[in-house]
Amino acid sequence: MKLTPLALLGTLAILLMVGAGPAAAGPEAVLTGTYWRAVTIDGSPAAQLPQKREAHMVFSAEGKRASGSTGCNRFTGTFTPTGDSLRFSPLAVTKMACPPALTAQEQAFLAALQATTAMHLAGNTLELKDAAGKVRLRLEACAAK
């Protein structure tokens, strides 16, 4: 069987894509130094309101500090990672007034952080789980806002 140059290039391209395998999906995010945007909080979508700060967090290796925003107020504290386990210290939170929807989100976000006992990092997704293994927060790595 004789292949035309175009068919040969197409076959080569397919072989290269298949050979690339999972590495072609891009690099995996790391816990520290990454901007983690909240996607879901207790299974509900995190609010993404125009002109408002989005719910997010950043883990800093220096001092094991965690900081970010609930979508309204800012928070900071420390975290302790051990393998797949993760715990947060009591968090300091600013006390700005929030619209009712963001107040509810803030309460759920902070409760989820305090209930966290484990994490699962895969690709660009970070899941924070409670002692029962329930995903309380699902975050995704993205560019800082």
mmCIF file of C-alpha atoms in Angstrom:
data_model
loop_
_atom_site.group_PDB
_atom_site.id
_atom_site.type_symbol
_atom_site.label_atom_id
_atom_site.label_comp_id
_atom_site.label_asym_id
_atom_site.label_seq_id
_atom_site.Cartn_x
_atom_site.Cartn_y
_atom_site.Cartn_z
ATOM 1 C CA MET A 1 0.000 0.000 0.000
ATOM 2 C CA LYS A 2 1.403 3.362 -1.007
ATOM 3 C CA LEU A 3 0.657 6.451 1.124
ATOM 4 C CA THR A 4 0.401 9.931 -0.319
ATOM 5 C CA PRO A 5 2.474 12.629 1.402
ATOM 6 C CA LEU A 6 -0.696 14.110 2.960
ATOM 7 C CA ALA A 7 -1.842 10.716 4.306
ATOM 8 C CA LEU A 8 1.651 10.086 5.645
ATOM 9 C CA LEU A 9 1.658 13.431 7.502
ATOM 10 C CA GLY A 10 -1.804 12.730 8.936
ATOM 11 C CA THR A 11 -0.732 9.304 10.165
ATOM 12 C CA LEU A 12 2.424 10.771 11.713
ATOM 13 C CA ALA A 13 0.409 13.487 13.475
ATOM 14 C CA ILE A 14 -1.975 10.891 14.959
ATOM 15 C CA LEU A 15 0.930 8.748 16.164
ATOM 16 C CA LEU A 16 2.559 11.751 17.813
ATOM 17 C CA MET A 17 -0.663 12.699 19.623
ATOM 18 C CA VAL A 18 -1.240 9.134 20.831
ATOM 19 C CA GLY A 19 2.380 8.847 21.940
ATOM 20 C CA ALA A 20 2.124 12.057 23.944
ATOM 21 C CA GLY A 21 -0.366 10.443 26.361
ATOM 22 C CA PRO A 22 -1.382 12.147 29.627
ATOM 23 C CA ALA A 23 1.586 14.528 29.643
ATOM 24 C CA ALA A 24 -0.096 16.456 26.831
ATOM 25 C CA ALA A 25 -2.778 17.624 29.302
ATOM 26 C CA GLY A 26 -0.413 20.197 30.796
ATOM 27 C CA PRO A 27 1.490 20.470 34.079
ATOM 28 C CA GLU A 28 -0.138 19.705 37.401
ATOM 29 C CA ALA A 29 -0.637 22.621 39.761
ATOM 30 C CA VAL A 30 1.171 22.606 43.095
ATOM 31 C CA LEU A 31 -0.480 23.448 46.412
ATOM 32 C CA THR A 32 1.695 26.402 47.406
ATOM 33 C CA GLY A 33 2.096 29.555 45.366
ATOM 34 C CA THR A 34 -0.998 28.791 43.258
ATOM 35 C CA TYR A 35 -4.115 30.966 43.088
ATOM 36 C CA TRP A 36 -7.005 28.590 43.890
ATOM 37 C CA ARG A 37 -10.435 29.881 42.792
ATOM 38 C CA ALA A 38 -13.462 28.326 44.524
ATOM 39 C CA VAL A 39 -15.645 26.416 42.058
ATOM 40 C CA THR A 40 -18.066 24.741 44.478
ATOM 41 C CA ILE A 41 -18.746 25.114 48.183
ATOM 42 C CA ASP A 42 -20.594 22.139 49.694
ATOM 43 C CA GLY A 43 -21.650 21.132 46.186
ATOM 44 C CA SER A 44 -23.127 24.525 45.236
ATOM 45 C CA PRO A 45 -21.462 26.796 42.669
ATOM 46 C CA ALA A 46 -19.389 29.601 44.194
ATOM 47 C CA ALA A 47 -20.791 33.052 43.396
ATOM 48 C CA GLN A 48 -18.969 34.936 40.658
ATOM 49 C CA LEU A 49 -20.422 38.432 40.937
ATOM 50 C CA PRO A 50 -19.244 41.270 38.690
ATOM 51 C CA GLN A 51 -17.144 43.896 40.454
ATOM 52 C CA LYS A 52 -16.775 41.647 43.518
ATOM 53 C CA ARG A 53 -13.780 39.731 44.772
ATOM 54 C CA GLU A 54 -14.108 36.027 43.941
ATOM 55 C CA ALA A 55 -13.822 33.344 46.605
ATOM 56 C CA HIS A 56 -10.259 32.068 46.453
ATOM 57 C CA MET A 57 -7.207 31.126 48.455
ATOM 58 C CA VAL A 58 -3.440 31.010 48.167
ATOM 59 C CA PHE A 59 -1.184 28.719 50.195
ATOM 60 C CA SER A 60 2.257 30.121 51.014
ATOM 61 C CA ALA A 61 5.083 27.711 51.842
ATOM 62 C CA GLU A 62 6.750 30.405 53.931
ATOM 63 C CA GLY A 63 5.188 30.202 57.375
ATOM 64 C CA LYS A 64 2.544 27.734 56.080
ATOM 65 C CA ARG A 65 0.126 30.666 55.588
ATOM 66 C CA ALA A 66 -3.249 30.392 53.851
ATOM 67 C CA SER A 67 -5.011 33.574 52.798
ATOM 68 C CA GLY A 68 -7.686 34.686 50.394
ATOM 69 C CA SER A 69 -11.252 35.885 50.130
ATOM 70 C CA THR A 70 -14.642 34.387 50.893
ATOM 71 C CA GLY A 71 -16.100 36.469 48.067
ATOM 72 C CA CYS A 72 -16.620 39.395 50.427
ATOM 73 C CA ASN A 73 -14.210 39.372 53.359
ATOM 74 C CA ARG A 74 -10.526 38.484 53.410
ATOM 75 C CA PHE A 75 -9.106 35.751 55.638
ATOM 76 C CA THR A 76 -5.705 34.538 56.771
ATOM 77 C CA GLY A 77 -4.366 31.750 58.938
ATOM 78 C CA THR A 78 -1.992 28.823 58.907
ATOM 79 C CA PHE A 79 -2.320 25.345 57.462
ATOM 80 C CA THR A 80 -0.720 22.010 58.268
ATOM 81 C CA PRO A 81 -0.307 19.558 55.400
ATOM 82 C CA THR A 82 0.775 15.964 56.094
ATOM 83 C CA GLY A 83 0.577 13.711 53.055
ATOM 84 C CA ASP A 84 -3.066 13.887 51.969
ATOM 85 C CA SER A 85 -4.248 15.358 55.270
ATOM 86 C CA LEU A 86 -4.754 19.096 55.663
ATOM 87 C CA ARG A 87 -5.833 21.205 58.624
ATOM 88 C CA PHE A 88 -6.334 24.939 59.084
ATOM 89 C CA SER A 89 -5.767 27.011 62.209
ATOM 90 C CA PRO A 90 -8.605 29.275 63.354
ATOM 91 C CA LEU A 91 -8.762 31.960 60.671
ATOM 92 C CA ALA A 92 -8.692 35.736 61.090
ATOM 93 C CA VAL A 93 -11.440 37.293 58.946
ATOM 94 C CA THR A 94 -12.235 40.921 58.164
ATOM 95 C CA LYS A 95 -15.738 42.078 59.134
ATOM 96 C CA MET A 96 -17.054 43.986 56.109
ATOM 97 C CA ALA A 97 -20.833 43.888 55.581
ATOM 98 C CA CYS A 98 -21.826 41.607 52.706
ATOM 99 C CA PRO A 99 -25.009 41.190 50.666
ATOM 100 C CA PRO A 100 -27.105 38.254 51.992
ATOM 101 C CA ALA A 101 -26.004 35.832 49.223
ATOM 102 C CA LEU A 102 -22.326 36.527 49.918
ATOM 103 C CA THR A 103 -22.862 36.301 53.693
ATOM 104 C CA ALA A 104 -24.287 32.797 53.233
ATOM 105 C CA GLN A 105 -21.415 31.862 50.916
ATOM 106 C CA GLU A 106 -18.884 33.242 53.375
ATOM 107 C CA GLN A 107 -20.317 31.203 56.242
ATOM 108 C CA ALA A 108 -20.273 28.017 54.133
ATOM 109 C CA PHE A 109 -16.738 28.723 52.842
ATOM 110 C CA LEU A 110 -15.307 29.311 56.331
ATOM 111 C CA ALA A 111 -17.162 26.291 57.777
ATOM 112 C CA ALA A 112 -15.768 24.135 54.965
ATOM 113 C CA LEU A 113 -12.206 25.291 55.691
ATOM 114 C CA GLN A 114 -12.577 24.585 59.404
ATOM 115 C CA ALA A 115 -14.038 21.114 58.674
ATOM 116 C CA THR A 116 -11.215 20.206 56.277
ATOM 117 C CA THR A 117 -9.138 17.188 57.269
ATOM 118 C CA ALA A 118 -7.943 15.972 53.858
ATOM 119 C CA MET A 119 -7.113 17.166 50.370
ATOM 120 C CA HIS A 120 -6.945 15.655 46.918
ATOM 121 C CA LEU A 121 -4.903 17.436 44.231
ATOM 122 C CA ALA A 122 -5.276 16.208 40.645
ATOM 123 C CA GLY A 123 -4.223 18.293 37.665
ATOM 124 C CA ASN A 124 -5.561 21.792 38.272
ATOM 125 C CA THR A 125 -8.270 20.755 40.741
ATOM 126 C CA LEU A 126 -7.938 20.803 44.520
ATOM 127 C CA GLU A 127 -10.612 19.162 46.660
ATOM 128 C CA LEU A 128 -10.813 19.849 50.383
ATOM 129 C CA LYS A 129 -12.631 17.085 52.273
ATOM 130 C CA ASP A 130 -14.043 16.661 55.763
ATOM 131 C CA ALA A 131 -13.518 13.684 58.107
ATOM 132 C CA ALA A 132 -16.361 11.753 56.400
ATOM 133 C CA GLY A 133 -14.623 12.174 53.024
ATOM 134 C CA LYS A 134 -17.232 14.631 51.709
ATOM 135 C CA VAL A 135 -15.842 17.268 49.328
ATOM 136 C CA ARG A 136 -16.519 20.573 51.072
ATOM 137 C CA LEU A 137 -14.571 22.833 48.680
ATOM 138 C CA ARG A 138 -13.566 22.267 45.075
ATOM 139 C CA LEU A 139 -11.030 24.784 43.806
ATOM 140 C CA GLU A 140 -9.259 25.233 40.501
ATOM 141 C CA ALA A 141 -5.843 26.671 39.760
ATOM 142 C CA CYS A 142 -6.026 29.811 37.658
ATOM 143 C CA ALA A 143 -4.321 33.138 37.055
ATOM 144 C CA ALA A 144 -4.593 35.562 39.977
ATOM 145 C CA LYS A 145 -7.195 38.295 39.616
#
